[in-house]
Tab-separated table of C-alpha atoms and ligand atoms in Angstrom:
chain	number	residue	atom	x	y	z
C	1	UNK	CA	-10.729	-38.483	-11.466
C	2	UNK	CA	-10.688	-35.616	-9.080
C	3	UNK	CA	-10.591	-32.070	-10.980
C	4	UNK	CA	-10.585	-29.720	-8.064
C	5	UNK	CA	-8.373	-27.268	-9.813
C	6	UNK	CA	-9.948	-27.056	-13.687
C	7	UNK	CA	-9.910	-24.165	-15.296
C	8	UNK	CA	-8.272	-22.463	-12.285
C	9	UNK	CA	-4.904	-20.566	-12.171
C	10	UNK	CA	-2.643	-21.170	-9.138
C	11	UNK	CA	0.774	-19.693	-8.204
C	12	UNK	CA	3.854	-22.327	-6.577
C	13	UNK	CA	6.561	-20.514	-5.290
C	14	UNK	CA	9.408	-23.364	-4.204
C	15	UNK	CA	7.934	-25.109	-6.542
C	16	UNK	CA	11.618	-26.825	-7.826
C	17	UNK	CA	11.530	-29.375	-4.667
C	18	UNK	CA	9.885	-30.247	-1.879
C	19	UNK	CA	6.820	-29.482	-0.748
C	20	UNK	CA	6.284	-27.007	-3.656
C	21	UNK	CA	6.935	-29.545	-5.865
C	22	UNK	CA	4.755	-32.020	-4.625
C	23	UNK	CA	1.846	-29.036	-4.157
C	24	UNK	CA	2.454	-28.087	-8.241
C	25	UNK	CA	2.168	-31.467	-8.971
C	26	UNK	CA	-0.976	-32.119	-7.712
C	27	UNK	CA	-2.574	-29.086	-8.645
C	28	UNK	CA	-1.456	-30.131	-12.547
C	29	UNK	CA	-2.678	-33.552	-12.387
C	30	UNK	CA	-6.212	-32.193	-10.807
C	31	UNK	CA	-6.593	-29.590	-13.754
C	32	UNK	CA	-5.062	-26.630	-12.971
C	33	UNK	CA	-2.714	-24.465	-14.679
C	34	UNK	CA	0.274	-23.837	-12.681
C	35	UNK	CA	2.900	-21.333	-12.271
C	36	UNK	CA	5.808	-22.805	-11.042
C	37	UNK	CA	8.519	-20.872	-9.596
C	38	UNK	CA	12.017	-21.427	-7.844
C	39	UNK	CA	15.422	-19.463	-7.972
C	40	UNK	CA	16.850	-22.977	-8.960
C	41	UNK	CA	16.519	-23.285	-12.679
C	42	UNK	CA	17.778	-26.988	-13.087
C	43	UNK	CA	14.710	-28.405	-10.870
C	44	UNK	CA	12.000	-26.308	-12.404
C	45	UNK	CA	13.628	-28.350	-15.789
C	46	UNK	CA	12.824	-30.832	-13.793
C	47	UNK	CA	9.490	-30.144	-12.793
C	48	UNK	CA	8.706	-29.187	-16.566
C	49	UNK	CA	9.227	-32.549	-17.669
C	50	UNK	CA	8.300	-34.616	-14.968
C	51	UNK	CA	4.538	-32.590	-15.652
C	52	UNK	CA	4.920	-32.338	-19.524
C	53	UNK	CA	1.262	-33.904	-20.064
C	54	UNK	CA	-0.251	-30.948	-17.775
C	55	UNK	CA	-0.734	-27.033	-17.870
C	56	UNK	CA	3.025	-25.953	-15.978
C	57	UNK	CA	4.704	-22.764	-16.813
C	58	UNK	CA	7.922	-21.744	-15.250
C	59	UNK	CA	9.581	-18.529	-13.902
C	60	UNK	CA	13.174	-18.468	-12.692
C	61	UNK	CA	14.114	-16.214	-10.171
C	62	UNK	CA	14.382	-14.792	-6.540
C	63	UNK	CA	11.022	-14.595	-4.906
C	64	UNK	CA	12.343	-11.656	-2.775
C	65	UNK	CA	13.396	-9.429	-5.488
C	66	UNK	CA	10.834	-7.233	-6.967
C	67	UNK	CA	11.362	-8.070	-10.316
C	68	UNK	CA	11.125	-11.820	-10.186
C	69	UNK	CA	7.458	-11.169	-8.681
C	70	UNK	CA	6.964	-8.853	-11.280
C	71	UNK	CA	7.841	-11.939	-14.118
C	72	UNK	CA	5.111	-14.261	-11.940
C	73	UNK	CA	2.458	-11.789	-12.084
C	74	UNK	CA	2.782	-11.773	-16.038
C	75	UNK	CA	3.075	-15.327	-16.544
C	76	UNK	CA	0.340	-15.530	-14.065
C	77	UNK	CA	-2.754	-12.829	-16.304
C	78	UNK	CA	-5.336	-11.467	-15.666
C	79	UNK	CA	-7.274	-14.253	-13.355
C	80	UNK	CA	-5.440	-15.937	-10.053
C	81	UNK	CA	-7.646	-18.650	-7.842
C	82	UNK	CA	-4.542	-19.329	-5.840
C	83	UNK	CA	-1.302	-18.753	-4.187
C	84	UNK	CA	1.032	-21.013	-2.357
C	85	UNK	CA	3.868	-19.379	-0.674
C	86	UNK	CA	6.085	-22.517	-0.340
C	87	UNK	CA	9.632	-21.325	-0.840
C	88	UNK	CA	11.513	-20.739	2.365
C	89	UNK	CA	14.882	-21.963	4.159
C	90	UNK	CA	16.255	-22.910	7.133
C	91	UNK	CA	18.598	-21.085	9.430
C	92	UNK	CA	21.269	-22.429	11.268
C	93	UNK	CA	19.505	-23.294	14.531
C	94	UNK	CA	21.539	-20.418	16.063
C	95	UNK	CA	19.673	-19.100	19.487
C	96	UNK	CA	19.035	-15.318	20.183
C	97	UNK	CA	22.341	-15.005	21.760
C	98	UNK	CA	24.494	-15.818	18.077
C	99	UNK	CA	22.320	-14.943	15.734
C	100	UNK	CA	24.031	-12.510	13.155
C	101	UNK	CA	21.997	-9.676	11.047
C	102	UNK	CA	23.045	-11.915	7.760
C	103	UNK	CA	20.841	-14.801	8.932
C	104	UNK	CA	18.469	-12.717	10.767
C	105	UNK	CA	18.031	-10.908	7.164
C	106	UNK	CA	18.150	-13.153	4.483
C	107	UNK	CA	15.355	-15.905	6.619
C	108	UNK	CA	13.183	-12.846	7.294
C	109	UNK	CA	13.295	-11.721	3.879
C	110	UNK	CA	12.803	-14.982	2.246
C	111	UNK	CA	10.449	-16.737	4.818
C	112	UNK	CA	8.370	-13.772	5.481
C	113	UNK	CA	8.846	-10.670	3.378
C	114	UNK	CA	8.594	-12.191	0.015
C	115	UNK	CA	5.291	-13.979	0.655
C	116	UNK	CA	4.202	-10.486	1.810
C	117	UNK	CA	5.416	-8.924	-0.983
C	118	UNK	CA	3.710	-11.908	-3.449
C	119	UNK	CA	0.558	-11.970	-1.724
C	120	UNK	CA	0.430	-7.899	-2.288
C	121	UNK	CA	0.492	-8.229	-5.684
C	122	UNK	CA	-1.958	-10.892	-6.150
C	123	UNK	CA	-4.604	-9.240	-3.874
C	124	UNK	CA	-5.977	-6.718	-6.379
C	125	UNK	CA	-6.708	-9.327	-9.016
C	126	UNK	CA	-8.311	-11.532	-6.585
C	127	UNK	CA	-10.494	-8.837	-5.158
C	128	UNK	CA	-11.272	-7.327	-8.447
C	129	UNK	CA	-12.548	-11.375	-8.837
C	130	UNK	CA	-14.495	-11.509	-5.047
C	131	UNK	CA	-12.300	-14.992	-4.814
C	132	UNK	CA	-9.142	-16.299	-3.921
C	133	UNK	CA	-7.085	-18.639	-1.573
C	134	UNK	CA	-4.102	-17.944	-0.358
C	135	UNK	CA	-1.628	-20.940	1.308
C	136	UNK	CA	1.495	-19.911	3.421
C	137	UNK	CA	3.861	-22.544	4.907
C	138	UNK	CA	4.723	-22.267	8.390
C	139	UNK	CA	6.378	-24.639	10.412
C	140	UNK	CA	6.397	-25.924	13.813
C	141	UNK	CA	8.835	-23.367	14.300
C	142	UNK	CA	5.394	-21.189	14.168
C	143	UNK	CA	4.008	-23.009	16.824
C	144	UNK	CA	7.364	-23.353	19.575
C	145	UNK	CA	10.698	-21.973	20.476
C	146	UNK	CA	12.478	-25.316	19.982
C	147	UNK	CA	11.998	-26.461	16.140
C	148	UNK	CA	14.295	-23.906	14.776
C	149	UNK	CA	16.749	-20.930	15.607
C	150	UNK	CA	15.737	-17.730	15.996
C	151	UNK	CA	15.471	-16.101	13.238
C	152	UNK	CA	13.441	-19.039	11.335
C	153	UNK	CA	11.097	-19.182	14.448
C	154	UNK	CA	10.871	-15.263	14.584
C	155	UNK	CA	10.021	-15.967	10.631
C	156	UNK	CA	7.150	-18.619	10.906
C	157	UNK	CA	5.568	-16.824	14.037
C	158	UNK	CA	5.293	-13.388	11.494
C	159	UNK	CA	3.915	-15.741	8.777
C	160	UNK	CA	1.329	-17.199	10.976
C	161	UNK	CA	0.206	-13.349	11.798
C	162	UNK	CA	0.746	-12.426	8.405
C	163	UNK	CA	-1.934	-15.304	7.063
C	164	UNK	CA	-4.549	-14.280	10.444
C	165	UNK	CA	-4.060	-10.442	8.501
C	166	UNK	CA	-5.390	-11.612	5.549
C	167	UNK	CA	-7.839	-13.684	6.389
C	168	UNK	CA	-9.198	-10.868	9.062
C	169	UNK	CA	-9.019	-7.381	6.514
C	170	UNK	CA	-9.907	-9.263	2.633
C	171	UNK	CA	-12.089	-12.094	3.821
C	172	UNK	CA	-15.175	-9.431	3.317
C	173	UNK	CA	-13.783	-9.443	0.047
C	174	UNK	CA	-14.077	-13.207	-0.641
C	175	UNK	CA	-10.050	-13.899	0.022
C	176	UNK	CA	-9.130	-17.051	2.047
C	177	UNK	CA	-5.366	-17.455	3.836
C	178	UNK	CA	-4.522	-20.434	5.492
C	179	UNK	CA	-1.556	-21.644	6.571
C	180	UNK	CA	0.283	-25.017	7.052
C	181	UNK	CA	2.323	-25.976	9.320
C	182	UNK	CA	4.582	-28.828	8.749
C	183	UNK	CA	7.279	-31.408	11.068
C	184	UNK	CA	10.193	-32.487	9.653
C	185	UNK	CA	9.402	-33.345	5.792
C	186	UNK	CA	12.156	-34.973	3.816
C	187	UNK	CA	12.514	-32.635	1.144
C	188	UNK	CA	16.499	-30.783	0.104
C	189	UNK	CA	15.760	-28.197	3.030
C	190	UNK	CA	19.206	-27.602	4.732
C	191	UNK	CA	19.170	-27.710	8.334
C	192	UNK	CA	22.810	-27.568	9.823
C	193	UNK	CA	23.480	-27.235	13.666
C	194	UNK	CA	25.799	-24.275	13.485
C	195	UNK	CA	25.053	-23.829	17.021
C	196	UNK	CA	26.518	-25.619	19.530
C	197	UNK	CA	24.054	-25.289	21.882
C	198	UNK	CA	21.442	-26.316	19.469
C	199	UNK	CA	23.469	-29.764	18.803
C	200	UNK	CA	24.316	-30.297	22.374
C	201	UNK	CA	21.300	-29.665	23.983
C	202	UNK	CA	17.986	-29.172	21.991
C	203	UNK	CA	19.334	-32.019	19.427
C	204	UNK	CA	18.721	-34.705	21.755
C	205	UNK	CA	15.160	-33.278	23.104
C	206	UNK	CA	14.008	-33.154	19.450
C	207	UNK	CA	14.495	-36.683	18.715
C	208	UNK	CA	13.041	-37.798	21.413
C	209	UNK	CA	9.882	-35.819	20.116
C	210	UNK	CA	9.456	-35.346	16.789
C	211	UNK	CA	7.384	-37.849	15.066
C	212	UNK	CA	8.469	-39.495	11.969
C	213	UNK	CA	9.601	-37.750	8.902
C	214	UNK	CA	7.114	-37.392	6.498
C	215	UNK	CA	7.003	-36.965	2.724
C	216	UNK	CA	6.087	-34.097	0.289
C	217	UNK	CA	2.826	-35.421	-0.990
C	218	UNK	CA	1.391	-35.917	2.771
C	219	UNK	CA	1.927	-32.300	2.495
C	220	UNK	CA	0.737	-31.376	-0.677
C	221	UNK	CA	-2.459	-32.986	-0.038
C	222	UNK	CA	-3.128	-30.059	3.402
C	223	UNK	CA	-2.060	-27.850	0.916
C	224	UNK	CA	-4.139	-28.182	-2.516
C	225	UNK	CA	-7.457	-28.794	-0.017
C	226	UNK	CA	-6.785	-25.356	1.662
C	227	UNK	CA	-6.434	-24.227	-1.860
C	228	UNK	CA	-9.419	-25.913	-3.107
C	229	UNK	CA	-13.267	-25.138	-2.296
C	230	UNK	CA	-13.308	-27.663	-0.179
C	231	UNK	CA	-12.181	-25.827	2.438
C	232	UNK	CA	-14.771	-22.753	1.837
C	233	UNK	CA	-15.538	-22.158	5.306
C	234	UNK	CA	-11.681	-22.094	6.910
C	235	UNK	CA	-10.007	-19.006	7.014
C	236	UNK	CA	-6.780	-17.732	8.711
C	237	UNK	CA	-6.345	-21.472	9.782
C	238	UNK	CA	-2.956	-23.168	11.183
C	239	UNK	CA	-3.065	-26.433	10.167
C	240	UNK	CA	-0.584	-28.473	11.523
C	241	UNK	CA	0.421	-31.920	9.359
C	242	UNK	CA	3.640	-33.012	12.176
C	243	UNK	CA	1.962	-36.545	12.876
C	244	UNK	CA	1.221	-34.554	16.244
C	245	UNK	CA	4.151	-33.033	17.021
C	246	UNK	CA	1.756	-30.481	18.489
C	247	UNK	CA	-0.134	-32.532	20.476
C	248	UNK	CA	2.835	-33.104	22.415
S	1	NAD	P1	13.211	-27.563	-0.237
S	1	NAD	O1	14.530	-26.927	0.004
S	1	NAD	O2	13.184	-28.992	-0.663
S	1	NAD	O3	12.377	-26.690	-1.283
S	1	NAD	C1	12.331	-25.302	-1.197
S	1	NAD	C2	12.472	-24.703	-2.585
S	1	NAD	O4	12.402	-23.276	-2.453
S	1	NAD	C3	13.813	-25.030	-3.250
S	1	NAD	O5	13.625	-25.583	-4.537
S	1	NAD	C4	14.524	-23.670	-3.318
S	1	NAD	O6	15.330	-23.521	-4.484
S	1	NAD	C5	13.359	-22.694	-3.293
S	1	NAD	N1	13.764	-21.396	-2.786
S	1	NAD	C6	14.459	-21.126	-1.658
S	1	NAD	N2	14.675	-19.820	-1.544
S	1	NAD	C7	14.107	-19.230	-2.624
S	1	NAD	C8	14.007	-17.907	-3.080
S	1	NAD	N3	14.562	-16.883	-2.403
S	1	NAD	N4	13.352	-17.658	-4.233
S	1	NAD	C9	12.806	-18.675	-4.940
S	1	NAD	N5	12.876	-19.960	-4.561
S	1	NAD	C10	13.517	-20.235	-3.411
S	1	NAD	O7	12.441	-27.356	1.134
S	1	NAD	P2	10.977	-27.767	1.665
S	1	NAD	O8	11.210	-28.529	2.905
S	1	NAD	O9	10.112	-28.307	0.629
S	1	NAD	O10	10.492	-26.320	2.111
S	1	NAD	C11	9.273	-25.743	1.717
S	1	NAD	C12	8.711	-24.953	2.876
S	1	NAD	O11	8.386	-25.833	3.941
S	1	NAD	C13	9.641	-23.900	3.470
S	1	NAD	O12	8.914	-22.700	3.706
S	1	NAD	C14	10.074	-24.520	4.771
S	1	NAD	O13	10.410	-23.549	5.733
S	1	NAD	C15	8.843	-25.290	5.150
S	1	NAD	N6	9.049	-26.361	6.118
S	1	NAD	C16	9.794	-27.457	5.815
S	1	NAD	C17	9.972	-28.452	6.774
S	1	NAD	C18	10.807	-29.676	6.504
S	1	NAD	O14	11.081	-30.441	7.444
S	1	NAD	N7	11.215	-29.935	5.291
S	1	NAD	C19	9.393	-28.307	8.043
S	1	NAD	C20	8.635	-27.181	8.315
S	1	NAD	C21	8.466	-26.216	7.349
């Protein structure tokens, strides 16, 4: 069996569903101790006993408050190999034009601040270690004007930088950030037209594009190899895993 992750300690954030789910999953099951968090208490139950033979703790709460970050970083100790920034959500496809601050805020601080704020607090311990990797989820919505609205494009474009910024000042230090970026993935993720120009006219342009959907654990697997040394040598990568989406 493959152990890539023994005796390592690695942080899930969206960790209830998804891709986060299917990321803590495979971490457990290839040795390593997870912390597994999600503001959704029910599926990290979930999670708990769906992974009851492996190393899983849990933390409920809001990545983007301070305090919930605060409750990872205990659970976490004193040594952190890894960090997956997973959590995120959609916004309502709304162009530039009808985007509202509410939106604009809440995908910004979810998508982009909190895995700032996260990554911030796990840098010292790595450095203090001379090791760490560091995962952030994009999107195609980092790569294009047309996967998303606004606000969740403007989000997965600043993510993308974000990842290049780590990679660039702490890989001296023997930090890693990579990022993926994902197509459609059938996971809970809400993605609701609101806009009517969205679902009138880049609706039909998208299906005629976007490669099949596919599922968590295609995912997971770009994910736990960035996270792994494996992938030693890559650093401030975007990895796209769309079934090449971007290719077109
Ligand atoms: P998902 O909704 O199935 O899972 C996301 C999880 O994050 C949920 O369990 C949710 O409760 C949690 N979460 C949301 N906001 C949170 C917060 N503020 N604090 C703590 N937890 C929070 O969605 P998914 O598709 O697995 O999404 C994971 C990531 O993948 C997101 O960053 C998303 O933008 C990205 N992504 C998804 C797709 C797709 O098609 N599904 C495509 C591109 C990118």
């Amino acid at each position: 069996s493959i152990d890539r992750f023994a005796g390592k300690t690695i942080i899930v954030t969206g960790a209830g569903s998804g891709i986060g789910r299917a990321t803590a999953a495979r971490i457990a099951r290839e040795g390593g101790r997870v912390i597994a968090t999600d503001v959704a208490a029910e599926r990290l139950d979930e999670v708990r006993a769906e992974l009851a033979d492996f190393t899983v703790e849990t933390v409920v709460g809001d990545v983007s408050q301070a305090e919930t970050i605060e409750r990872i970083m205990q659970a976490a100790g004193d040594r952190i190999d890894g960090l997956a920034n997973v959590a995120g959500i959609m916004d309502a496809f709304l162009p530039p034009s009808e985007v509202d601050d509410a939106t604009w805020d809440r995908v910004l601080t979810v998508n982009l601040t909190a895995p700032m704020r996260l990554t911030r607090a796990v840098l010292p311990v790595m450095i203090a270690a001379g090791a760490g990797s560091i995962v952030n989820v994009a999107s195609e919505a980092a790569l294009r004007g047309s996967a998303a609205g606004a606000a969740y494009t403007s989000s997965k474009h600043g993510i993308a930088g974000f990842t290049k910024s780590v990679a660039f000042f702490h890989g001296p230090q023997g930090i890693r950030a990579n990022a993926v970026a994902p197509g459609a993935v059938a996971t809970n993720i809400e993605a609701p037209m609101r806009s009517e120009y969205a679902a009138g006219r880049i609706g039909p342009i998208l299906q005629v594009v976007i490669p099949p959907v596919a599922q968590p654990e295609q995912l997971a697997a770009a994910l736990t190899w960035l996270l792994s040394d494996d992938s030693a040598n890559v650093n401030g990568a975007l990895l796209p895993s769309d079934g090449g989406w971007s290719a077109v």
